[in-house]
Amino acid sequence: MIVALAGGVGGAKLAQGLMAAPGAGDLTVVVNTADDFDLFGLRICPDIDTVLYTLGGIANPETGWGIAGDTFATLDALAGLGRDPWFRLGDRDFATHIHRTERLREGASLTTVTAELATALGIVATVLPMTDDRVATVVETPAGALPFQDYFVRRRQADDVLGVTFEGIERARPTAGVEAALAGAGLVVFCPSNPIVSIGPILALPGARDALAASPAPVVAVSPIVGGRALKGPADRMLATLGSEVSPLGVARLYAGLIDGMVLDDQDADKAAAIEAELGIATLVTGTVMGGFESRRALATRVIQFGRSLVPVGSGRT
Ligand code: FO1
């Protein structure tokens, strides 16, 4: 079984490739939930939905999030009632949030509801929220502490990021499903998602690092930084203001002790030697920029081949 850790759009693209790669076997995707929030009385889980819609083949190809061809009559009507339509929820997307909110209110866990949504979309992979507990990313900026989606969507990532905290993380736990997946994995892949606010919360869950260290599987990360820039989102600026090098080496340093291999883009080939020498992490230099389905599957195939060639550090990891 392959276990992928993922945030939103970049993670979902590689997860789709992993699901379709020849010889990959079963796939479990563990998804960040620290971006989740409440809006209009509904529970919104953007990263889970991005992964579900992408694996289900219905994601909006222009944005990477939301549903292809969705309409916005409900949001427009809410705007007519004086509500600020800053977060673009489509009509079909609303159905997901209504169903999830109702099921959570009935007492179902986020894990159960996510499985129901995955089944409804005909997804063969297992999609797991990282936790069933509430965790919320708070972004420290010169304008003050901002809830994640205020920083990300409402204010368009314009503020410098001075720090990031995950509210509730110390009381949260990875689910039993996540722990079992890591324990039974044949390969673990950190998708090219933001290392600070997408993969970061998963690794910050009490017990997650230990579960990874105890996993018998090799662990491989795909760099979300290519040619000094994030492929999507603010990871490059976040790394810079938080004092990390904006390169695959900077990302590898954040993951040091957890990963056995790092996949970096051809544009960053000059960083491979330092990642190997400084951190003892094996590297694969290849094209990592994903467009459509075929490029996702091709990258996933190379990642799997590379990962399976590695001998895990296993219990030597910290
Ligand atoms: N991202 C945006 O930049 N603007 C939006 O209006 C927006 C709406 C939205 C609706 C549903 C959903 O599942 C995701 C949505 N996203 C939007 C993406 C999302 O907020 C971010 O990409 C993630 O939270 C970061 O991984």
PDB file of C-alpha atoms and ligand atoms in Angstrom, residues 7-9 35 44-47 49-50 65-66 86-89 93 97 148-149 152-153 198, ligand 1:
ATOM      1  CA  GLY A   7      -2.678  19.246   1.224  1.00  0.00           C
ATOM      2  CA  GLY A   8      -4.732  20.833  -1.529  1.00  0.00           C
ATOM      3  CA  VAL A   9      -4.184  21.210  -5.268  1.00  0.00           C
ATOM      4  CA  ASP A  35      -7.417  24.643   6.757  1.00  0.00           C
ATOM      5  CA  ILE A  44     -15.847  23.427   4.962  1.00  0.00           C
ATOM      6  CA  CYS A  45     -12.859  21.079   4.460  1.00  0.00           C
ATOM      7  CA  PRO A  46     -11.057  22.552   1.436  1.00  0.00           C
ATOM      8  CA  ASP A  47      -8.134  20.131   1.205  1.00  0.00           C
ATOM      9  CA  ASP A  49     -12.688  18.259  -0.976  1.00  0.00           C
ATOM     10  CA  THR A  50      -9.893  19.141  -3.393  1.00  0.00           C
ATOM     11  CA  TRP A  65     -10.335  23.380  -6.285  1.00  0.00           C
ATOM     12  CA  GLY A  66     -14.108  23.337  -6.567  1.00  0.00           C
ATOM     13  CA  TRP A  86     -15.300  36.170  -0.533  1.00  0.00           C
ATOM     14  CA  PHE A  87     -15.001  32.358  -0.450  1.00  0.00           C
ATOM     15  CA  ARG A  88     -16.246  30.992  -3.758  1.00  0.00           C
ATOM     16  CA  LEU A  89     -18.530  28.093  -2.895  1.00  0.00           C
ATOM     17  CA  ASP A  93     -19.967  22.153  -3.723  1.00  0.00           C
ATOM     18  CA  HIS A  97     -20.806  20.942   2.862  1.00  0.00           C
ATOM     19  CA  PHE A 148      -5.927  30.532   7.652  1.00  0.00           C
ATOM     20  CA  GLN A 149      -8.602  31.172   5.013  1.00  0.00           C
ATOM     21  CA  PHE A 152      -5.131  32.699   2.125  1.00  0.00           C
ATOM     22  CA  VAL A 153      -8.323  33.624   0.291  1.00  0.00           C
ATOM     23  CA  SER A 198      -0.217  21.528   4.457  1.00  0.00           C
TER      24      SER A 198
HETATM   25  N1  FO1 B   1      -9.233  29.225  -2.953  1.00  0.00           N
HETATM   26  C1  FO1 B   1      -9.191  30.512  -3.368  1.00  0.00           C
HETATM   27  O1  FO1 B   1      -8.113  31.045  -3.618  1.00  0.00           O
HETATM   28  N2  FO1 B   1     -10.361  31.253  -3.479  1.00  0.00           N
HETATM   29  C2  FO1 B   1     -11.581  30.728  -3.214  1.00  0.00           C
HETATM   30  O2  FO1 B   1     -12.600  31.425  -3.321  1.00  0.00           O
HETATM   31  C3  FO1 B   1     -11.625  29.346  -2.811  1.00  0.00           C
HETATM   32  C4  FO1 B   1     -12.837  28.704  -2.587  1.00  0.00           C
HETATM   33  C5  FO1 B   1     -12.842  27.335  -2.273  1.00  0.00           C
HETATM   34  C6  FO1 B   1     -14.061  26.658  -2.126  1.00  0.00           C
HETATM   35  C7  FO1 B   1     -14.073  25.321  -1.807  1.00  0.00           C
HETATM   36  C8  FO1 B   1     -12.856  24.620  -1.656  1.00  0.00           C
HETATM   37  O3  FO1 B   1     -12.893  23.321  -1.344  1.00  0.00           O
HETATM   38  C9  FO1 B   1     -11.662  25.276  -1.812  1.00  0.00           C
HETATM   39  C10 FO1 B   1     -11.628  26.641  -2.132  1.00  0.00           C
HETATM   40  N3  FO1 B   1     -10.429  27.316  -2.314  1.00  0.00           N
HETATM   41  C11 FO1 B   1     -10.412  28.640  -2.697  1.00  0.00           C
HETATM   42  C12 FO1 B   1      -9.143  26.649  -2.147  1.00  0.00           C
HETATM   43  C13 FO1 B   1      -8.662  26.555  -0.710  1.00  0.00           C
HETATM   44  O4  FO1 B   1      -9.122  27.488   0.160  1.00  0.00           O
HETATM   45  C14 FO1 B   1      -7.130  26.531  -0.623  1.00  0.00           C
HETATM   46  O5  FO1 B   1      -6.544  26.104  -1.812  1.00  0.00           O
HETATM   47  C15 FO1 B   1      -6.668  25.605   0.447  1.00  0.00           C
HETATM   48  O6  FO1 B   1      -7.243  25.796   1.683  1.00  0.00           O
HETATM   49  C16 FO1 B   1      -5.132  25.634   0.574  1.00  0.00           C
HETATM   50  O7  FO1 B   1      -4.734  24.319   0.426  1.00  0.00           O
END
